[in-house]
PDB file of C-alpha atoms in Angstrom:
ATOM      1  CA  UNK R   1      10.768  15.145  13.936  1.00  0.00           C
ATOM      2  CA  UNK R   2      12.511  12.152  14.889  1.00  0.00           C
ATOM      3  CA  UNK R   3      15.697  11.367  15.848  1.00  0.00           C
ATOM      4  CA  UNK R   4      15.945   8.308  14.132  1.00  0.00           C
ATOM      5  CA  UNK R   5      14.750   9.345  11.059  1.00  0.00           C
ATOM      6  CA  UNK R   6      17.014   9.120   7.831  1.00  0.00           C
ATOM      7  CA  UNK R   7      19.296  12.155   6.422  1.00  0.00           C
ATOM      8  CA  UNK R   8      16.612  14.863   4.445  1.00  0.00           C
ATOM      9  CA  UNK R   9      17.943  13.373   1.059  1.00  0.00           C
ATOM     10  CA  UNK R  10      17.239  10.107   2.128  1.00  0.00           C
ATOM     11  CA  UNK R  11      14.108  10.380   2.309  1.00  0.00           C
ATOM     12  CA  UNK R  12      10.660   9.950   0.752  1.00  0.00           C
ATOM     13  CA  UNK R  13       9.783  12.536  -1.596  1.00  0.00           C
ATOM     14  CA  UNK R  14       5.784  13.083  -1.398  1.00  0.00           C
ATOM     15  CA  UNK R  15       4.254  13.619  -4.416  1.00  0.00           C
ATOM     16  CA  UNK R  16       3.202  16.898  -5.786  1.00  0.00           C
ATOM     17  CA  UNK R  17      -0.255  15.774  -7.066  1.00  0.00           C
ATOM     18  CA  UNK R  18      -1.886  12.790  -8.146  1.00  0.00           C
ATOM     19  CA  UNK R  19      -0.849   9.771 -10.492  1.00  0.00           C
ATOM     20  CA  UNK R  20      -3.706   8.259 -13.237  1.00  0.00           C
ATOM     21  CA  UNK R  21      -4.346   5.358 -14.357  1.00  0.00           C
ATOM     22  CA  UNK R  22      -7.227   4.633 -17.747  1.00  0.00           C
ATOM     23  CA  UNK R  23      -9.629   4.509 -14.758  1.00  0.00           C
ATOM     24  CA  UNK R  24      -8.441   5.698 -11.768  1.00  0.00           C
ATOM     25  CA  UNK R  25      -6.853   8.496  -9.864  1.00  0.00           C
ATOM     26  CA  UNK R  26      -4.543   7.972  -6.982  1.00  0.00           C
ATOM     27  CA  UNK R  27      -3.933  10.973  -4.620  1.00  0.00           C
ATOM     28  CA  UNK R  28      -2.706  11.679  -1.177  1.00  0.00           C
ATOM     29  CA  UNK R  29      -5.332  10.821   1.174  1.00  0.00           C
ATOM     30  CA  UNK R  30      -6.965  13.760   3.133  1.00  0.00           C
ATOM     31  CA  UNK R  31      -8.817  14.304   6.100  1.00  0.00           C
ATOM     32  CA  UNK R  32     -12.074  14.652   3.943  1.00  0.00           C
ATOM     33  CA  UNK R  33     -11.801  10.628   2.459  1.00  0.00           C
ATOM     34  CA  UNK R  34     -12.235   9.692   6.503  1.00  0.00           C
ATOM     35  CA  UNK R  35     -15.553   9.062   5.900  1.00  0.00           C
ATOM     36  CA  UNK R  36     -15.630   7.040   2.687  1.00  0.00           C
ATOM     37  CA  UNK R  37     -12.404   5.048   4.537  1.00  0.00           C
ATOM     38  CA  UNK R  38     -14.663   3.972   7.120  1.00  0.00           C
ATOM     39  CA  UNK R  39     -17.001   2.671   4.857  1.00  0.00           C
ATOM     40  CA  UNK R  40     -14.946   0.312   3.487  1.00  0.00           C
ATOM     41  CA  UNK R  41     -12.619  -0.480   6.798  1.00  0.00           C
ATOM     42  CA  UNK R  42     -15.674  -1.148   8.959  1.00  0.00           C
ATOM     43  CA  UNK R  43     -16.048  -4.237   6.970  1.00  0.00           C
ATOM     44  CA  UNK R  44     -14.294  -7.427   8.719  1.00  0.00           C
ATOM     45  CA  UNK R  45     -13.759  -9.262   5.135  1.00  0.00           C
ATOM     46  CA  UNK R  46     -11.677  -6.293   4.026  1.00  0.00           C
ATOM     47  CA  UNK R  47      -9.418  -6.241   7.061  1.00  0.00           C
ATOM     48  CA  UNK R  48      -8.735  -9.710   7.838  1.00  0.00           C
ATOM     49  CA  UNK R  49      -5.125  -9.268   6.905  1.00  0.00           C
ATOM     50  CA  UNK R  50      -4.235  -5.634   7.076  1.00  0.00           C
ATOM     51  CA  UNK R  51      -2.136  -4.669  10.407  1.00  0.00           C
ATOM     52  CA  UNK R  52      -4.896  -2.830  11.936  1.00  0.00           C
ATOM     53  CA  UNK R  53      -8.916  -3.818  13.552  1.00  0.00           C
ATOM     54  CA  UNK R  54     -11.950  -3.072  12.060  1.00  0.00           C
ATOM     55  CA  UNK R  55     -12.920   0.497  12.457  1.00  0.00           C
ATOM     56  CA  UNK R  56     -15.666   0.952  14.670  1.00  0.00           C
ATOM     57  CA  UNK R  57     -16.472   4.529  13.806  1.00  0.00           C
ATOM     58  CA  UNK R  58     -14.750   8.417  13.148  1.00  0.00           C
ATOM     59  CA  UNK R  59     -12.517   7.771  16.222  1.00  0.00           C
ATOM     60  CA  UNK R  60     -10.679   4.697  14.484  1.00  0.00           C
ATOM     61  CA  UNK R  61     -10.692   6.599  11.186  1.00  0.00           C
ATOM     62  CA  UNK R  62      -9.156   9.649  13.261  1.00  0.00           C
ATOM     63  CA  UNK R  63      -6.196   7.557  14.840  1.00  0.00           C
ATOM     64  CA  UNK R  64      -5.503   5.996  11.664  1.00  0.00           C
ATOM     65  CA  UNK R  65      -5.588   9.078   9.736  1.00  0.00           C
ATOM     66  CA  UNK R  66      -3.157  11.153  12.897  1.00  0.00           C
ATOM     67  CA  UNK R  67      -0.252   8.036  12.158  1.00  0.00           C
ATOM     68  CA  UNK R  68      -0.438   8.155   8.277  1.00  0.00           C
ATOM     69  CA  UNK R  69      -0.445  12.370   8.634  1.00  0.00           C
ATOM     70  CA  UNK R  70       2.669  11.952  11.417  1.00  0.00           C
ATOM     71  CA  UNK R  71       4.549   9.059   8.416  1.00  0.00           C
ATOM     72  CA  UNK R  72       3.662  11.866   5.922  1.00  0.00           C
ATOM     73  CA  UNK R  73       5.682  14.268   7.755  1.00  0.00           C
ATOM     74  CA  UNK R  74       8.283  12.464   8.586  1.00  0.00           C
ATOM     75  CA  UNK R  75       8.644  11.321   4.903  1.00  0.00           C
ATOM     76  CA  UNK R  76       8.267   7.650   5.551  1.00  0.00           C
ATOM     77  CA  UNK R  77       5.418   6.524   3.646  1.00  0.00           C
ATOM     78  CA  UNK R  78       2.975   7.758   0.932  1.00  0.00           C
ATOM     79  CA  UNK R  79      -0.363   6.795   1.485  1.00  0.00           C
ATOM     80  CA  UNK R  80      -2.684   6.969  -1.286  1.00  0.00           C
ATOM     81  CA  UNK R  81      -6.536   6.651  -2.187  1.00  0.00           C
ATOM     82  CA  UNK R  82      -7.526   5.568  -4.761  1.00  0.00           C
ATOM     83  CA  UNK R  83     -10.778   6.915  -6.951  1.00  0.00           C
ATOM     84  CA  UNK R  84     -12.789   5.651  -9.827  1.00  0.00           C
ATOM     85  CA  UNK R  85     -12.030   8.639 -12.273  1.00  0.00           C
ATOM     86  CA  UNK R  86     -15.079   9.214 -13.368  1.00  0.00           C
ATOM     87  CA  UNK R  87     -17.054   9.021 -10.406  1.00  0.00           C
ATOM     88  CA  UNK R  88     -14.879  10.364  -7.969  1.00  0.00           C
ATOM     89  CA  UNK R  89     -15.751   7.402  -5.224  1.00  0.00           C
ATOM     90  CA  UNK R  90     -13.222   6.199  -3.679  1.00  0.00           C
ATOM     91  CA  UNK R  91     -12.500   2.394  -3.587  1.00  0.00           C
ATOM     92  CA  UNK R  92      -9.671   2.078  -1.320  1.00  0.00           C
ATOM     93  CA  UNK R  93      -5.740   2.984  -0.694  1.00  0.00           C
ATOM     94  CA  UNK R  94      -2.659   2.129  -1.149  1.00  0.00           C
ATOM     95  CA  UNK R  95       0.785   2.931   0.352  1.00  0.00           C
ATOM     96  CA  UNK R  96       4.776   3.217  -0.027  1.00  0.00           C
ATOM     97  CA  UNK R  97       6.627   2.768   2.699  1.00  0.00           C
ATOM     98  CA  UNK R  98      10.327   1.150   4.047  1.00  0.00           C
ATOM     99  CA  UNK R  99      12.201   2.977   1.452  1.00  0.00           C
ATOM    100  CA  UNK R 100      15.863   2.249   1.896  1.00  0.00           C
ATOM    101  CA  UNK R 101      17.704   5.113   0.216  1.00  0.00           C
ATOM    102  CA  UNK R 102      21.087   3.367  -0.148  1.00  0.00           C
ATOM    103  CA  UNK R 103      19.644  -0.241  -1.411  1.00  0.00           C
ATOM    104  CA  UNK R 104      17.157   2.042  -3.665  1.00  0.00           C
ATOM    105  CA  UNK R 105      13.898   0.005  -2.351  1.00  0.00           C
ATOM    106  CA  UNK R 106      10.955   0.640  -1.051  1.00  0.00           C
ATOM    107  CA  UNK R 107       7.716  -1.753   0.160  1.00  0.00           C
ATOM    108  CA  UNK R 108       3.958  -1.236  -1.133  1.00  0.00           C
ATOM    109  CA  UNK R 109       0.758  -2.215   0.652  1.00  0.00           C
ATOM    110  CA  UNK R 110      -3.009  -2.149  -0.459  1.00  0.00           C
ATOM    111  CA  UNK R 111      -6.698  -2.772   0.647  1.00  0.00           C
ATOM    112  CA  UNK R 112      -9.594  -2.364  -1.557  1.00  0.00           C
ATOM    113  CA  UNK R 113     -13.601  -1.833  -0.814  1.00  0.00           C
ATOM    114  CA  UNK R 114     -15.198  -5.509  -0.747  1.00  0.00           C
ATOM    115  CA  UNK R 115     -17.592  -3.432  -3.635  1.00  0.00           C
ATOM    116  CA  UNK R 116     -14.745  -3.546  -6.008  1.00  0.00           C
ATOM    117  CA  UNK R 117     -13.272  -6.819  -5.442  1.00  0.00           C
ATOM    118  CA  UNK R 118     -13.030  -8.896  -8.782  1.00  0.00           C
ATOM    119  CA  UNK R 119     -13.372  -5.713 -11.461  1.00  0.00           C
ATOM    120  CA  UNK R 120      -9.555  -5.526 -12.081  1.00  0.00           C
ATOM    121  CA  UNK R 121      -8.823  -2.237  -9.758  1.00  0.00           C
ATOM    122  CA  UNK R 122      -6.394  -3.380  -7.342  1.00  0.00           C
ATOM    123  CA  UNK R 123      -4.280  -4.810 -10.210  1.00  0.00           C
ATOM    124  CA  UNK R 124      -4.905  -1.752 -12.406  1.00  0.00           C
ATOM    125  CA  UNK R 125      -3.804   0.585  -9.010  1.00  0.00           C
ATOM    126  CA  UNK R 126      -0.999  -1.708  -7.715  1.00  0.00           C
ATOM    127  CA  UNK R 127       0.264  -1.532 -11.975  1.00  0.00           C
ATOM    128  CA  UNK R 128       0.513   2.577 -11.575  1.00  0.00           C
ATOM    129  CA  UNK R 129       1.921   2.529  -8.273  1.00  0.00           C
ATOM    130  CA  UNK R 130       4.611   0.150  -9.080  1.00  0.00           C
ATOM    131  CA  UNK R 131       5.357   2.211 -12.065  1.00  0.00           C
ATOM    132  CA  UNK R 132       5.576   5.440 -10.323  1.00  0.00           C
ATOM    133  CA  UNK R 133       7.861   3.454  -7.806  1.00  0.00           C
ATOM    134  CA  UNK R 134      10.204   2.440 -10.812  1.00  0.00           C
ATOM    135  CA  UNK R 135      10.000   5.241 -13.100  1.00  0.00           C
ATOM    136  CA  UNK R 136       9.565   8.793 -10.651  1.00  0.00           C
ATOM    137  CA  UNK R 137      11.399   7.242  -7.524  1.00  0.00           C
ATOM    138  CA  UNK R 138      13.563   5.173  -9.426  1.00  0.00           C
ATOM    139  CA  UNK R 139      13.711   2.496  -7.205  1.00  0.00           C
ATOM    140  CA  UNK R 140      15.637  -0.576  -7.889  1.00  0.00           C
ATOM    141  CA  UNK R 141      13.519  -3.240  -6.121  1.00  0.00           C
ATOM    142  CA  UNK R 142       9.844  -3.616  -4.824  1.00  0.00           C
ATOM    143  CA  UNK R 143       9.027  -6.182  -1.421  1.00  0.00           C
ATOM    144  CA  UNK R 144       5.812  -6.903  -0.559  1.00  0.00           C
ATOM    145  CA  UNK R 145       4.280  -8.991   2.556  1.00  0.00           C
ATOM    146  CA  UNK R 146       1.393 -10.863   2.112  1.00  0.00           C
ATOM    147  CA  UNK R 147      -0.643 -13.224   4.903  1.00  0.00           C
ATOM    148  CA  UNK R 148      -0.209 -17.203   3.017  1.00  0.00           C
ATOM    149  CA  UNK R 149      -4.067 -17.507   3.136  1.00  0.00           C
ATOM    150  CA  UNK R 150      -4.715 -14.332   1.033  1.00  0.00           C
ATOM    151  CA  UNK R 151      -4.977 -15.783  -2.293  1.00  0.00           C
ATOM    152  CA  UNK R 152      -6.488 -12.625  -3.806  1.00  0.00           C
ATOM    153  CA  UNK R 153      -2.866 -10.415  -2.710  1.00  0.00           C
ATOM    154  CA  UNK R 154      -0.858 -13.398  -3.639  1.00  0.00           C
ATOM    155  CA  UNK R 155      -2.204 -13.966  -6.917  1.00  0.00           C
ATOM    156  CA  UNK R 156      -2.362 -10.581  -7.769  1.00  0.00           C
ATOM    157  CA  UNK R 157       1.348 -10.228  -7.359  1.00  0.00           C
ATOM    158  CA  UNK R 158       2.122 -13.355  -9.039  1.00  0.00           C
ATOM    159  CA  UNK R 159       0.415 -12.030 -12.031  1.00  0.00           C
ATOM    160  CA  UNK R 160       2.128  -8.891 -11.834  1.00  0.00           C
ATOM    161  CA  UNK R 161       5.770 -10.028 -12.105  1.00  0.00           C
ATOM    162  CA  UNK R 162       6.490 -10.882  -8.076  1.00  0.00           C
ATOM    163  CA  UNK R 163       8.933 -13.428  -7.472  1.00  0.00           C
ATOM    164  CA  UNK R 164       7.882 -15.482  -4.095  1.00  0.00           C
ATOM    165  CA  UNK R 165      11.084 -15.143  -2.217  1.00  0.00           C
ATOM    166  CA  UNK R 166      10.016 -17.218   0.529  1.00  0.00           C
ATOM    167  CA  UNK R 167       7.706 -17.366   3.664  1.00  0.00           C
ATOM    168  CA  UNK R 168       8.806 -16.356   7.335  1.00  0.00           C
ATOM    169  CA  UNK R 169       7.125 -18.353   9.732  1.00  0.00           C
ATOM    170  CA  UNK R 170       5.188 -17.147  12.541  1.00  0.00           C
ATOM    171  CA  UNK R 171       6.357 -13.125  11.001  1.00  0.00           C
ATOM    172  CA  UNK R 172       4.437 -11.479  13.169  1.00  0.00           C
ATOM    173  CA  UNK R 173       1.081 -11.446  15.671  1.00  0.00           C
ATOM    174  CA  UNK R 174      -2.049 -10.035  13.795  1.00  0.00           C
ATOM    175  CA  UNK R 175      -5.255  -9.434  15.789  1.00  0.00           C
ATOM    176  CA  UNK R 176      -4.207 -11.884  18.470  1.00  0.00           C
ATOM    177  CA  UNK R 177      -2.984 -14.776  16.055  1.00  0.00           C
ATOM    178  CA  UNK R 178       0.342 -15.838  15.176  1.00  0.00           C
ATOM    179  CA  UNK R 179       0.746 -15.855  10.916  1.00  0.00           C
ATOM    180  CA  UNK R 180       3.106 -16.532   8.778  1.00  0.00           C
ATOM    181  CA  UNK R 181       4.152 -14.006   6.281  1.00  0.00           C
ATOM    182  CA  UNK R 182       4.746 -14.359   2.310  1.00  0.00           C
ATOM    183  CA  UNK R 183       8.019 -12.648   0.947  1.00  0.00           C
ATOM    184  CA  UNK R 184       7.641 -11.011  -2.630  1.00  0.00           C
ATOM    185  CA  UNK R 185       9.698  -8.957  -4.896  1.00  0.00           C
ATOM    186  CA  UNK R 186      10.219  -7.553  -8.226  1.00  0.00           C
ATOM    187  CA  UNK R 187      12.713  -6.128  -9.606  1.00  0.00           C
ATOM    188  CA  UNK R 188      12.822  -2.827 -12.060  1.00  0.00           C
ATOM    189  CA  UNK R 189      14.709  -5.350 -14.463  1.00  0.00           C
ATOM    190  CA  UNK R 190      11.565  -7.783 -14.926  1.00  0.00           C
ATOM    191  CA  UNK R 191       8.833  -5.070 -14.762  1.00  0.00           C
ATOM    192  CA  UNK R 192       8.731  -4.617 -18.724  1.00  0.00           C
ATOM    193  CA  UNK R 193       8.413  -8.783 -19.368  1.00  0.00           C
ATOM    194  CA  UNK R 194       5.365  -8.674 -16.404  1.00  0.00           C
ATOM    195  CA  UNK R 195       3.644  -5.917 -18.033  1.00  0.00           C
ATOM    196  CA  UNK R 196       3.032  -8.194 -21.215  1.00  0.00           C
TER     197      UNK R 196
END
């Protein structure tokens, strides 16, 4: 464990099984989803803005998985996937993560199959996680980050209640390339007007 980790109480409790939504299930991801993960992260239209490449094969899967296992343990993150309930596929993850005990926040990220794009299941997934956030963790506040030129994330958080707190330019280098970097929040107060 790491020294610079948090206090035990201050920490990220992991879930003790999954969370539902009408359609989906969204569980800790395991060493058996590797394969469907590639699937979807060996496509270059799916990762254009998350923080890591392309996956080339099982050996990008594997380092991806040992760093979400080594958060896991170190109770920094959650990392989800997230399945079609009645099929059992899974269409993509999503994660907690930058949970400040004290300030009782916490950030969420996402990335979706380019299959499911448009059918209403990354705002149907992002909806239960920000509701477990709120309602199990009790969180106070949500942030999000979000490239400017991906009008799918940003639109989906617009629609479900984030406020646009700003944009920091030049936030961080991504694949090579300097980018700017979309703020967002919500709040635990405006979560029941959003929802309508």
């Amino acid at each position: 464990m790491s020294s610079a980790l948090p206090p035990e109480n201050e920490r990220l409790q992991l879930p003790e099984g999954s969370i539902f939504s009408e359609r989906l299930e969204l569980r800790m991801v395991t060493y058996r989803d590797l394969h469907a993960l590639l699937k979807i992260h060996r496509v270059e239209e799916v990762n254009r803005y998350l923080p890591f490449e392309t996956w080339r094969g099982m050996d990008d899967a594997e380092i991806w998985f040992d760093k979400v296992r080594q958060r896991h343990r170190d109770r920094e993150a959650i990392q989800w996937v997230i399945c079609d309930r009645t099929s059992g596929a899974i269409c993509g993850s999503c994660i907690l993560f930058g949970y400040e005990h004290d300030h009782e926040r916490i950030e969420i990220g996402y990335g979706l199959g380019r299959h499911h794009w448009g059918r209403g299941v990354a705002r149907e997934a992002v909806s239960r996680l920000i509701s477990y956030a709120f309602d199990d963790m009790a969180v106070r506040r949500i942030d999000a980050r979000v490239d400017p030129r991906n009008d799918a994330s940003n639109g989906l958080l617009e629609r479900l209640g984030f406020t646009l707190e700003g944009r920091q330019r030049e936030r961080q280098l991504l694949k090579g390339e300097l980018v700017d970097v979309n703020l967002w929040g919500l709040l635990r107060s405006r979560w029941p007007q959003a929802q309508k």
